[in-house]
JSON list of N, CA and C in Angstrom, two decimals:
[
{"chain": "A", "resi": 109, "resn": "PRO", "atom": "N", "xyz": [42.42, 17.84, 94.34]},
{"chain": "A", "resi": 109, "resn": "PRO", "atom": "CA", "xyz": [42.61, 16.49, 93.71]},
{"chain": "A", "resi": 109, "resn": "PRO", "atom": "C", "xyz": [41.42, 16.13, 92.77]},
{"chain": "A", "resi": 110, "resn": "LYS", "atom": "N", "xyz": [41.78, 15.31, 91.71]},
{"chain": "A", "resi": 110, "resn": "LYS", "atom": "CA", "xyz": [40.81, 15.01, 90.77]},
{"chain": "A", "resi": 110, "resn": "LYS", "atom": "C", "xyz": [39.93, 13.98, 91.18]},
{"chain": "A", "resi": 111, "resn": "GLU", "atom": "N", "xyz": [38.58, 14.11, 90.89]},
{"chain": "A", "resi": 111, "resn": "GLU", "atom": "CA", "xyz": [37.59, 13.12, 91.28]},
{"chain": "A", "resi": 111, "resn": "GLU", "atom": "C", "xyz": [37.78, 11.89, 90.43]},
{"chain": "A", "resi": 112, "resn": "PRO", "atom": "N", "xyz": [37.62, 10.68, 91.03]},
{"chain": "A", "resi": 112, "resn": "PRO", "atom": "CA", "xyz": [37.60, 9.47, 90.18]},
{"chain": "A", "resi": 112, "resn": "PRO", "atom": "C", "xyz": [36.32, 9.45, 89.30]},
{"chain": "A", "resi": 113, "resn": "GLY", "atom": "N", "xyz": [36.38, 8.97, 88.08]},
{"chain": "A", "resi": 113, "resn": "GLY", "atom": "CA", "xyz": [35.16, 8.92, 87.19]},
{"chain": "A", "resi": 113, "resn": "GLY", "atom": "C", "xyz": [35.66, 8.61, 85.77]},
{"chain": "A", "resi": 114, "resn": "ILE", "atom": "N", "xyz": [34.75, 8.74, 84.89]},
{"chain": "A", "resi": 114, "resn": "ILE", "atom": "CA", "xyz": [34.95, 8.49, 83.51]},
{"chain": "A", "resi": 114, "resn": "ILE", "atom": "C", "xyz": [35.43, 9.76, 82.82]},
{"chain": "A", "resi": 115, "resn": "SER", "atom": "N", "xyz": [36.45, 9.63, 81.98]},
{"chain": "A", "resi": 115, "resn": "SER", "atom": "CA", "xyz": [36.87, 10.73, 81.30]},
{"chain": "A", "resi": 115, "resn": "SER", "atom": "C", "xyz": [36.02, 11.01, 80.05]},
{"chain": "A", "resi": 116, "resn": "LYS", "atom": "N", "xyz": [36.14, 12.29, 79.51]},
{"chain": "A", "resi": 116, "resn": "LYS", "atom": "CA", "xyz": [35.28, 12.61, 78.29]},
{"chain": "A", "resi": 116, "resn": "LYS", "atom": "C", "xyz": [35.70, 11.72, 77.17]},
{"chain": "A", "resi": 117, "resn": "LYS", "atom": "N", "xyz": [37.04, 11.41, 77.08]},
{"chain": "A", "resi": 117, "resn": "LYS", "atom": "CA", "xyz": [37.42, 10.52, 75.96]},
{"chain": "A", "resi": 117, "resn": "LYS", "atom": "C", "xyz": [36.81, 9.11, 76.11]},
{"chain": "A", "resi": 118, "resn": "GLN", "atom": "N", "xyz": [36.66, 8.60, 77.30]},
{"chain": "A", "resi": 118, "resn": "GLN", "atom": "CA", "xyz": [36.11, 7.26, 77.49]},
{"chain": "A", "resi": 118, "resn": "GLN", "atom": "C", "xyz": [34.54, 7.39, 77.23]},
{"chain": "A", "resi": 119, "resn": "LEU", "atom": "N", "xyz": [33.96, 8.43, 77.60]},
{"chain": "A", "resi": 119, "resn": "LEU", "atom": "CA", "xyz": [32.55, 8.61, 77.38]},
{"chain": "A", "resi": 119, "resn": "LEU", "atom": "C", "xyz": [32.28, 8.74, 75.89]},
{"chain": "A", "resi": 120, "resn": "ASP", "atom": "N", "xyz": [33.02, 9.56, 75.15]},
{"chain": "A", "resi": 120, "resn": "ASP", "atom": "CA", "xyz": [32.82, 9.69, 73.69]},
{"chain": "A", "resi": 120, "resn": "ASP", "atom": "C", "xyz": [33.05, 8.35, 73.03]},
{"chain": "A", "resi": 121, "resn": "SER", "atom": "N", "xyz": [34.09, 7.62, 73.49]},
{"chain": "A", "resi": 121, "resn": "SER", "atom": "CA", "xyz": [34.36, 6.35, 72.75]},
{"chain": "A", "resi": 121, "resn": "SER", "atom": "C", "xyz": [33.25, 5.38, 73.03]},
{"chain": "A", "resi": 122, "resn": "GLY", "atom": "N", "xyz": [32.65, 5.27, 74.24]},
{"chain": "A", "resi": 122, "resn": "GLY", "atom": "CA", "xyz": [31.58, 4.40, 74.54]},
{"chain": "A", "resi": 122, "resn": "GLY", "atom": "C", "xyz": [30.35, 4.79, 73.68]},
{"chain": "A", "resi": 123, "resn": "ILE", "atom": "N", "xyz": [30.09, 6.12, 73.56]},
{"chain": "A", "resi": 123, "resn": "ILE", "atom": "CA", "xyz": [28.85, 6.54, 72.82]},
{"chain": "A", "resi": 123, "resn": "ILE", "atom": "C", "xyz": [29.06, 6.24, 71.35]},
{"chain": "A", "resi": 124, "resn": "GLU", "atom": "N", "xyz": [30.27, 6.58, 70.84]},
{"chain": "A", "resi": 124, "resn": "GLU", "atom": "CA", "xyz": [30.58, 6.29, 69.44]},
{"chain": "A", "resi": 124, "resn": "GLU", "atom": "C", "xyz": [30.36, 4.83, 69.07]},
{"chain": "A", "resi": 125, "resn": "GLY", "atom": "N", "xyz": [30.81, 3.89, 69.89]},
{"chain": "A", "resi": 125, "resn": "GLY", "atom": "CA", "xyz": [30.72, 2.44, 69.67]},
{"chain": "A", "resi": 125, "resn": "GLY", "atom": "C", "xyz": [29.27, 2.02, 69.74]},
{"chain": "A", "resi": 126, "resn": "SER", "atom": "N", "xyz": [28.48, 2.56, 70.68]},
{"chain": "A", "resi": 126, "resn": "SER", "atom": "CA", "xyz": [27.06, 2.23, 70.85]},
{"chain": "A", "resi": 126, "resn": "SER", "atom": "C", "xyz": [26.35, 2.67, 69.59]},
{"chain": "A", "resi": 127, "resn": "LEU", "atom": "N", "xyz": [26.62, 3.91, 69.09]},
{"chain": "A", "resi": 127, "resn": "LEU", "atom": "CA", "xyz": [26.02, 4.55, 67.91]},
{"chain": "A", "resi": 127, "resn": "LEU", "atom": "C", "xyz": [26.21, 3.67, 66.68]},
{"chain": "A", "resi": 128, "resn": "TYR", "atom": "N", "xyz": [27.61, 3.19, 66.62]},
{"chain": "A", "resi": 128, "resn": "TYR", "atom": "CA", "xyz": [28.03, 2.40, 65.45]},
{"chain": "A", "resi": 128, "resn": "TYR", "atom": "C", "xyz": [27.22, 1.13, 65.40]},
{"chain": "A", "resi": 129, "resn": "ARG", "atom": "N", "xyz": [27.04, 0.47, 66.48]},
{"chain": "A", "resi": 129, "resn": "ARG", "atom": "CA", "xyz": [26.36, -0.86, 66.56]},
{"chain": "A", "resi": 129, "resn": "ARG", "atom": "C", "xyz": [24.90, -0.69, 66.25]},
{"chain": "A", "resi": 130, "resn": "ASP", "atom": "N", "xyz": [24.27, 0.34, 66.69]},
{"chain": "A", "resi": 130, "resn": "ASP", "atom": "CA", "xyz": [22.85, 0.51, 66.60]},
{"chain": "A", "resi": 130, "resn": "ASP", "atom": "C", "xyz": [22.42, 1.48, 65.50]},
{"chain": "A", "resi": 131, "resn": "LEU", "atom": "N", "xyz": [23.25, 2.09, 64.73]},
{"chain": "A", "resi": 131, "resn": "LEU", "atom": "CA", "xyz": [22.97, 3.13, 63.77]},
{"chain": "A", "resi": 131, "resn": "LEU", "atom": "C", "xyz": [21.84, 2.82, 62.79]},
{"chain": "A", "resi": 132, "resn": "PRO", "atom": "N", "xyz": [21.79, 1.64, 62.29]},
{"chain": "A", "resi": 132, "resn": "PRO", "atom": "CA", "xyz": [20.67, 1.41, 61.29]},
{"chain": "A", "resi": 132, "resn": "PRO", "atom": "C", "xyz": [19.24, 1.50, 62.08]},
{"chain": "A", "resi": 133, "resn": "LYS", "atom": "N", "xyz": [19.25, 0.91, 63.24]},
{"chain": "A", "resi": 133, "resn": "LYS", "atom": "CA", "xyz": [17.99, 0.89, 63.95]},
{"chain": "A", "resi": 133, "resn": "LYS", "atom": "C", "xyz": [17.59, 2.27, 64.42]},
{"chain": "A", "resi": 134, "resn": "LEU", "atom": "N", "xyz": [18.71, 3.06, 64.94]},
{"chain": "A", "resi": 134, "resn": "LEU", "atom": "CA", "xyz": [18.39, 4.39, 65.35]},
{"chain": "A", "resi": 134, "resn": "LEU", "atom": "C", "xyz": [17.94, 5.28, 64.30]},
{"chain": "A", "resi": 135, "resn": "ASN", "atom": "N", "xyz": [18.68, 5.20, 63.10]},
{"chain": "A", "resi": 135, "resn": "ASN", "atom": "CA", "xyz": [18.17, 5.96, 61.88]},
{"chain": "A", "resi": 135, "resn": "ASN", "atom": "C", "xyz": [16.81, 5.73, 61.48]},
{"chain": "A", "resi": 136, "resn": "GLU", "atom": "N", "xyz": [16.43, 4.44, 61.47]},
{"chain": "A", "resi": 136, "resn": "GLU", "atom": "CA", "xyz": [15.08, 4.17, 61.06]},
{"chain": "A", "resi": 136, "resn": "GLU", "atom": "C", "xyz": [14.07, 4.67, 61.98]},
{"chain": "A", "resi": 137, "resn": "SER", "atom": "N", "xyz": [14.37, 4.73, 63.28]},
{"chain": "A", "resi": 137, "resn": "SER", "atom": "CA", "xyz": [13.48, 5.32, 64.22]},
{"chain": "A", "resi": 137, "resn": "SER", "atom": "C", "xyz": [13.47, 6.83, 63.95]},
{"chain": "A", "resi": 138, "resn": "ILE", "atom": "N", "xyz": [14.53, 7.42, 63.73]},
{"chain": "A", "resi": 138, "resn": "ILE", "atom": "CA", "xyz": [14.59, 8.88, 63.51]},
{"chain": "A", "resi": 138, "resn": "ILE", "atom": "C", "xyz": [13.73, 9.20, 62.24]},
{"chain": "A", "resi": 139, "resn": "PHE", "atom": "N", "xyz": [13.92, 8.45, 61.10]},
{"chain": "A", "resi": 139, "resn": "PHE", "atom": "CA", "xyz": [13.19, 8.65, 60.00]},
{"chain": "A", "resi": 139, "resn": "PHE", "atom": "C", "xyz": [11.70, 8.38, 60.00]},
{"chain": "A", "resi": 140, "resn": "ARG", "atom": "N", "xyz": [11.25, 7.50, 60.93]},
{"chain": "A", "resi": 140, "resn": "ARG", "atom": "CA", "xyz": [9.86, 7.26, 61.12]},
{"chain": "A", "resi": 140, "resn": "ARG", "atom": "C", "xyz": [9.25, 8.52, 61.79]},
{"chain": "A", "resi": 141, "resn": "ALA", "atom": "N", "xyz": [10.01, 9.04, 62.77]},
{"chain": "A", "resi": 141, "resn": "ALA", "atom": "CA", "xyz": [9.50, 10.22, 63.60]},
{"chain": "A", "resi": 141, "resn": "ALA", "atom": "C", "xyz": [9.65, 11.47, 62.72]},
{"chain": "A", "resi": 142, "resn": "TYR", "atom": "N", "xyz": [10.67, 11.62, 61.89]},
{"chain": "A", "resi": 142, "resn": "TYR", "atom": "CA", "xyz": [10.95, 12.82, 61.07]},
{"chain": "A", "resi": 142, "resn": "TYR", "atom": "C", "xyz": [11.24, 12.39, 59.76]},
{"chain": "A", "resi": 143, "resn": "PRO", "atom": "N", "xyz": [10.18, 12.06, 58.91]},
{"chain": "A", "resi": 143, "resn": "PRO", "atom": "CA", "xyz": [10.47, 11.64, 57.52]},
{"chain": "A", "resi": 143, "resn": "PRO", "atom": "C", "xyz": [11.30, 12.64, 56.73]},
{"chain": "A", "resi": 144, "resn": "GLN", "atom": "N", "xyz": [11.13, 13.88, 57.02]},
{"chain": "A", "resi": 144, "resn": "GLN", "atom": "CA", "xyz": [11.77, 14.91, 56.20]},
{"chain": "A", "resi": 144, "resn": "GLN", "atom": "C", "xyz": [13.32, 14.86, 56.33]},
{"chain": "A", "resi": 145, "resn": "LEU", "atom": "N", "xyz": [13.78, 14.18, 57.44]},
{"chain": "A", "resi": 145, "resn": "LEU", "atom": "CA", "xyz": [15.25, 14.01, 57.51]},
{"chain": "A", "resi": 145, "resn": "LEU", "atom": "C", "xyz": [15.82, 13.00, 56.55]},
{"chain": "A", "resi": 146, "resn": "ARG", "atom": "N", "xyz": [14.99, 12.09, 56.10]},
{"chain": "A", "resi": 146, "resn": "ARG", "atom": "CA", "xyz": [15.60, 10.93, 55.25]},
{"chain": "A", "resi": 146, "resn": "ARG", "atom": "C", "xyz": [16.41, 11.41, 53.99]},
{"chain": "A", "resi": 147, "resn": "LYS", "atom": "N", "xyz": [16.02, 12.63, 53.46]},
{"chain": "A", "resi": 147, "resn": "LYS", "atom": "CA", "xyz": [16.74, 13.12, 52.33]},
{"chain": "A", "resi": 147, "resn": "LYS", "atom": "C", "xyz": [18.09, 13.62, 52.74]},
{"chain": "A", "resi": 148, "resn": "SER", "atom": "N", "xyz": [18.26, 13.86, 54.01]},
{"chain": "A", "resi": 148, "resn": "SER", "atom": "CA", "xyz": [19.54, 14.39, 54.60]},
{"chain": "A", "resi": 148, "resn": "SER", "atom": "C", "xyz": [20.32, 13.34, 55.32]},
{"chain": "A", "resi": 149, "resn": "LYS", "atom": "N", "xyz": [20.04, 12.06, 55.07]},
{"chain": "A", "resi": 149, "resn": "LYS", "atom": "CA", "xyz": [20.54, 10.98, 55.93]},
{"chain": "A", "resi": 149, "resn": "LYS", "atom": "C", "xyz": [22.08, 10.92, 55.95]},
{"chain": "A", "resi": 150, "resn": "ASP", "atom": "N", "xyz": [22.86, 11.34, 54.88]},
{"chain": "A", "resi": 150, "resn": "ASP", "atom": "CA", "xyz": [24.30, 11.39, 54.78]},
{"chain": "A", "resi": 150, "resn": "ASP", "atom": "C", "xyz": [24.79, 12.68, 55.64]},
{"chain": "A", "resi": 151, "resn": "GLU", "atom": "N", "xyz": [24.05, 13.45, 56.03]},
{"chain": "A", "resi": 151, "resn": "GLU", "atom": "CA", "xyz": [24.45, 14.75, 56.72]},
{"chain": "A", "resi": 151, "resn": "GLU", "atom": "C", "xyz": [24.13, 14.74, 58.19]},
{"chain": "A", "resi": 152, "resn": "LEU", "atom": "N", "xyz": [23.64, 13.68, 58.78]},
{"chain": "A", "resi": 152, "resn": "LEU", "atom": "CA", "xyz": [23.18, 13.73, 60.11]},
{"chain": "A", "resi": 152, "resn": "LEU", "atom": "C", "xyz": [24.40, 13.75, 61.05]},
{"chain": "A", "resi": 153, "resn": "GLN", "atom": "N", "xyz": [24.25, 14.45, 62.19]},
{"chain": "A", "resi": 153, "resn": "GLN", "atom": "CA", "xyz": [25.34, 14.49, 63.18]},
{"chain": "A", "resi": 153, "resn": "GLN", "atom": "C", "xyz": [24.69, 13.97, 64.50]},
{"chain": "A", "resi": 154, "resn": "TYR", "atom": "N", "xyz": [25.50, 13.30, 65.29]},
{"chain": "A", "resi": 154, "resn": "TYR", "atom": "CA", "xyz": [25.11, 12.74, 66.53]},
{"chain": "A", "resi": 154, "resn": "TYR", "atom": "C", "xyz": [25.77, 13.35, 67.63]},
{"chain": "A", "resi": 155, "resn": "GLY", "atom": "N", "xyz": [25.12, 13.55, 68.79]},
{"chain": "A", "resi": 155, "resn": "GLY", "atom": "CA", "xyz": [25.76, 14.10, 69.89]},
{"chain": "A", "resi": 155, "resn": "GLY", "atom": "C", "xyz": [24.99, 13.73, 71.19]},
{"chain": "A", "resi": 156, "resn": "TYR", "atom": "N", "xyz": [25.61, 14.30, 72.27]},
{"chain": "A", "resi": 156, "resn": "TYR", "atom": "CA", "xyz": [24.97, 14.11, 73.66]},
{"chain": "A", "resi": 156, "resn": "TYR", "atom": "C", "xyz": [25.24, 15.31, 74.38]},
{"chain": "A", "resi": 157, "resn": "LYS", "atom": "N", "xyz": [24.44, 15.47, 75.42]},
{"chain": "A", "resi": 157, "resn": "LYS", "atom": "CA", "xyz": [24.59, 16.61, 76.41]},
{"chain": "A", "resi": 157, "resn": "LYS", "atom": "C", "xyz": [24.35, 16.05, 77.74]},
{"chain": "A", "resi": 158, "resn": "LEU", "atom": "N", "xyz": [25.33, 16.23, 78.57]},
{"chain": "A", "resi": 158, "resn": "LEU", "atom": "CA", "xyz": [25.25, 15.81, 79.94]},
{"chain": "A", "resi": 158, "resn": "LEU", "atom": "C", "xyz": [24.40, 16.74, 80.85]},
{"chain": "A", "resi": 159, "resn": "ALA", "atom": "N", "xyz": [23.62, 16.19, 81.79]},
{"chain": "A", "resi": 159, "resn": "ALA", "atom": "CA", "xyz": [22.86, 17.03, 82.55]},
{"chain": "A", "resi": 159, "resn": "ALA", "atom": "C", "xyz": [22.77, 16.29, 83.89]},
{"chain": "A", "resi": 160, "resn": "PHE", "atom": "N", "xyz": [23.24, 17.00, 84.96]},
{"chain": "A", "resi": 160, "resn": "PHE", "atom": "CA", "xyz": [23.07, 16.45, 86.33]},
{"chain": "A", "resi": 160, "resn": "PHE", "atom": "C", "xyz": [23.31, 17.62, 87.22]},
{"chain": "A", "resi": 161, "resn": "GLU", "atom": "N", "xyz": [22.84, 17.46, 88.55]},
{"chain": "A", "resi": 161, "resn": "GLU", "atom": "CA", "xyz": [22.92, 18.48, 89.50]},
{"chain": "A", "resi": 161, "resn": "GLU", "atom": "C", "xyz": [24.37, 18.90, 89.73]},
{"chain": "A", "resi": 162, "resn": "GLY", "atom": "N", "xyz": [24.57, 20.25, 89.71]},
{"chain": "A", "resi": 162, "resn": "GLY", "atom": "CA", "xyz": [25.95, 20.73, 89.92]},
{"chain": "A", "resi": 162, "resn": "GLY", "atom": "C", "xyz": [26.60, 21.16, 88.58]},
{"chain": "A", "resi": 163, "resn": "LEU", "atom": "N", "xyz": [26.05, 20.66, 87.46]},
{"chain": "A", "resi": 163, "resn": "LEU", "atom": "CA", "xyz": [26.76, 20.92, 86.09]},
{"chain": "A", "resi": 163, "resn": "LEU", "atom": "C", "xyz": [25.97, 22.16, 85.63]},
{"chain": "A", "resi": 164, "resn": "PRO", "atom": "N", "xyz": [26.69, 23.12, 85.09]},
{"chain": "A", "resi": 164, "resn": "PRO", "atom": "CA", "xyz": [26.02, 24.26, 84.47]},
{"chain": "A", "resi": 164, "resn": "PRO", "atom": "C", "xyz": [25.05, 23.83, 83.39]},
{"chain": "A", "resi": 165, "resn": "GLU", "atom": "N", "xyz": [23.86, 24.60, 83.27]},
{"chain": "A", "resi": 165, "resn": "GLU", "atom": "CA", "xyz": [22.92, 24.27, 82.22]},
{"chain": "A", "resi": 165, "resn": "GLU", "atom": "C", "xyz": [23.33, 24.56, 80.88]},
{"chain": "A", "resi": 166, "resn": "ASN", "atom": "N", "xyz": [24.28, 25.46, 80.71]},
{"chain": "A", "resi": 166, "resn": "ASN", "atom": "CA", "xyz": [24.80, 25.88, 79.35]},
{"chain": "A", "resi": 166, "resn": "ASN", "atom": "C", "xyz": [25.93, 25.07, 78.80]},
{"chain": "A", "resi": 167, "resn": "GLU", "atom": "N", "xyz": [26.07, 23.81, 79.29]},
{"chain": "A", "resi": 167, "resn": "GLU", "atom": "CA", "xyz": [27.00, 22.87, 78.79]},
{"chain": "A", "resi": 167, "resn": "GLU", "atom": "C", "xyz": [26.73, 22.57, 77.23]},
{"chain": "A", "resi": 168, "resn": "PRO", "atom": "N", "xyz": [27.77, 22.69, 76.37]},
{"chain": "A", "resi": 168, "resn": "PRO", "atom": "CA", "xyz": [27.60, 22.43, 75.01]},
{"chain": "A", "resi": 168, "resn": "PRO", "atom": "C", "xyz": [27.17, 20.99, 74.71]},
{"chain": "A", "resi": 169, "resn": "ILE", "atom": "N", "xyz": [26.63, 20.74, 73.57]},
{"chain": "A", "resi": 169, "resn": "ILE", "atom": "CA", "xyz": [26.41, 19.40, 72.95]},
{"chain": "A", "resi": 169, "resn": "ILE", "atom": "C", "xyz": [27.65, 18.96, 72.44]},
{"chain": "A", "resi": 170, "resn": "CYS", "atom": "N", "xyz": [28.06, 17.78, 72.85]},
{"chain": "A", "resi": 170, "resn": "CYS", "atom": "CA", "xyz": [29.21, 17.05, 72.47]},
{"chain": "A", "resi": 170, "resn": "CYS", "atom": "C", "xyz": [28.91, 16.21, 71.16]},
{"chain": "A", "resi": 171, "resn": "VAL", "atom": "N", "xyz": [29.51, 16.57, 70.05]},
{"chain": "A", "resi": 171, "resn": "VAL", "atom": "CA", "xyz": [29.31, 15.93, 68.78]},
{"chain": "A", "resi": 171, "resn": "VAL", "atom": "C", "xyz": [30.23, 14.75, 68.76]},
{"chain": "A", "resi": 172, "resn": "VAL", "atom": "N", "xyz": [29.70, 13.58, 68.35]},
{"chain": "A", "resi": 172, "resn": "VAL", "atom": "CA", "xyz": [30.47, 12.38, 68.20]},
{"chain": "A", "resi": 172, "resn": "VAL", "atom": "C", "xyz": [30.27, 11.70, 66.89]},
{"chain": "A", "resi": 173, "resn": "THR", "atom": "N", "xyz": [31.16, 10.93, 66.39]},
{"chain": "A", "resi": 173, "resn": "THR", "atom": "CA", "xyz": [31.08, 10.17, 65.04]},
{"chain": "A", "resi": 173, "resn": "THR", "atom": "C", "xyz": [30.94, 8.73, 65.37]},
{"chain": "A", "resi": 174, "resn": "PRO", "atom": "N", "xyz": [29.90, 7.99, 64.93]},
{"chain": "A", "resi": 174, "resn": "PRO", "atom": "CA", "xyz": [29.79, 6.56, 65.16]},
{"chain": "A", "resi": 174, "resn": "PRO", "atom": "C", "xyz": [31.07, 5.87, 64.64]},
{"chain": "A", "resi": 175, "resn": "LYS", "atom": "N", "xyz": [31.73, 5.05, 65.51]},
{"chain": "A", "resi": 175, "resn": "LYS", "atom": "CA", "xyz": [32.92, 4.42, 65.09]},
{"chain": "A", "resi": 175, "resn": "LYS", "atom": "C", "xyz": [32.90, 2.94, 65.70]},
{"chain": "A", "resi": 176, "resn": "GLU", "atom": "N", "xyz": [33.39, 1.98, 64.88]},
{"chain": "A", "resi": 176, "resn": "GLU", "atom": "CA", "xyz": [33.57, 0.73, 65.34]},
{"chain": "A", "resi": 176, "resn": "GLU", "atom": "C", "xyz": [34.57, 0.66, 66.49]},
{"chain": "A", "resi": 177, "resn": "GLN", "atom": "N", "xyz": [34.31, 0.10, 67.59]},
{"chain": "A", "resi": 177, "resn": "GLN", "atom": "CA", "xyz": [35.27, -0.05, 68.69]},
{"chain": "A", "resi": 177, "resn": "GLN", "atom": "C", "xyz": [36.01, -1.33, 68.67]},
{"chain": "A", "resi": 178, "resn": "LYS", "atom": "N", "xyz": [37.37, -1.24, 68.68]},
{"chain": "A", "resi": 178, "resn": "LYS", "atom": "CA", "xyz": [38.12, -2.48, 68.65]},
{"chain": "A", "resi": 178, "resn": "LYS", "atom": "C", "xyz": [38.46, -2.81, 70.10]},
{"chain": "A", "resi": 179, "resn": "GLY", "atom": "N", "xyz": [38.43, -4.06, 70.45]},
{"chain": "A", "resi": 179, "resn": "GLY", "atom": "CA", "xyz": [38.78, -4.50, 71.78]},
{"chain": "A", "resi": 179, "resn": "GLY", "atom": "C", "xyz": [40.22, -4.67, 71.85]},
{"chain": "A", "resi": 180, "resn": "VAL", "atom": "N", "xyz": [40.68, -5.16, 72.97]},
{"chain": "A", "resi": 180, "resn": "VAL", "atom": "CA", "xyz": [42.13, -5.37, 73.34]},
{"chain": "A", "resi": 180, "resn": "VAL", "atom": "C", "xyz": [42.61, -6.58, 72.42]},
{"chain": "A", "resi": 181, "resn": "LEU", "atom": "N", "xyz": [41.81, -7.57, 72.20]},
{"chain": "A", "resi": 181, "resn": "LEU", "atom": "CA", "xyz": [42.35, -8.66, 71.36]},
{"chain": "A", "resi": 181, "resn": "LEU", "atom": "C", "xyz": [42.50, -8.26, 69.92]},
{"chain": "A", "resi": 182, "resn": "ASP", "atom": "N", "xyz": [41.69, -7.27, 69.48]},
{"chain": "A", "resi": 182, "resn": "ASP", "atom": "CA", "xyz": [41.87, -6.79, 68.12]},
{"chain": "A", "resi": 182, "resn": "ASP", "atom": "C", "xyz": [43.17, -6.10, 67.93]},
{"chain": "A", "resi": 183, "resn": "GLY", "atom": "N", "xyz": [43.52, -5.37, 68.98]},
{"chain": "A", "resi": 183, "resn": "GLY", "atom": "CA", "xyz": [44.82, -4.55, 68.97]},
{"chain": "A", "resi": 183, "resn": "GLY", "atom": "C", "xyz": [46.05, -5.55, 68.97]},
{"chain": "A", "resi": 184, "resn": "ILE", "atom": "N", "xyz": [45.85, -6.65, 69.72]},
{"chain": "A", "resi": 184, "resn": "ILE", "atom": "CA", "xyz": [47.00, -7.50, 69.74]},
{"chain": "A", "resi": 184, "resn": "ILE", "atom": "C", "xyz": [47.09, -8.25, 68.42]},
{"chain": "A", "resi": 185, "resn": "LYS", "atom": "N", "xyz": [45.98, -8.62, 67.83]},
{"chain": "A", "resi": 185, "resn": "LYS", "atom": "CA", "xyz": [46.04, -9.29, 66.53]},
{"chain": "A", "resi": 185, "resn": "LYS", "atom": "C", "xyz": [46.62, -8.35, 65.50]},
{"chain": "A", "resi": 186, "resn": "ASN", "atom": "N", "xyz": [46.28, -7.11, 65.51]},
{"chain": "A", "resi": 186, "resn": "ASN", "atom": "CA", "xyz": [46.92, -6.14, 64.57]},
{"chain": "A", "resi": 186, "resn": "ASN", "atom": "C", "xyz": [48.34, -5.96, 64.70]},
{"chain": "A", "resi": 187, "resn": "MET", "atom": "N", "xyz": [48.88, -6.13, 65.90]},
{"chain": "A", "resi": 187, "resn": "MET", "atom": "CA", "xyz": [50.34, -6.02, 66.17]},
{"chain": "A", "resi": 187, "resn": "MET", "atom": "C", "xyz": [51.03, -7.11, 65.45]},
{"chain": "A", "resi": 188, "resn": "PHE", "atom": "N", "xyz": [50.48, -8.25, 65.37]},
{"chain": "A", "resi": 188, "resn": "PHE", "atom": "CA", "xyz": [51.13, -9.48, 64.68]},
{"chain": "A", "resi": 188, "resn": "PHE", "atom": "C", "xyz": [50.78, -9.65, 63.37]},
{"chain": "A", "resi": 189, "resn": "SER", "atom": "N", "xyz": [49.95, -8.90, 62.73]},
{"chain": "A", "resi": 189, "resn": "SER", "atom": "CA", "xyz": [49.56, -9.16, 61.41]},
{"chain": "A", "resi": 189, "resn": "SER", "atom": "C", "xyz": [50.26, -8.20, 60.51]},
{"chain": "A", "resi": 190, "resn": "GLY", "atom": "N", "xyz": [50.42, -8.53, 59.19]},
{"chain": "A", "resi": 190, "resn": "GLY", "atom": "CA", "xyz": [51.12, -7.63, 58.21]},
{"chain": "A", "resi": 190, "resn": "GLY", "atom": "C", "xyz": [52.53, -7.64, 58.33]}
]
């Protein structure tokens, strides 16, 4: 039986939304710490790696793209517009 929990799709979506909201602040922190990355700002990639007991250490980094997350009400509005 499958364990209850969050799916990879849900996790990716949550991280993408958080990145989207905080991207300017995150990038500024990155560029302060690593000024040489400023010239490559349009080429940056973002990702995460899960680590917890029982998970193999060689898990790959999951690359995500910052995206605006639409809520349920946005989806309903879109159904009735246009």
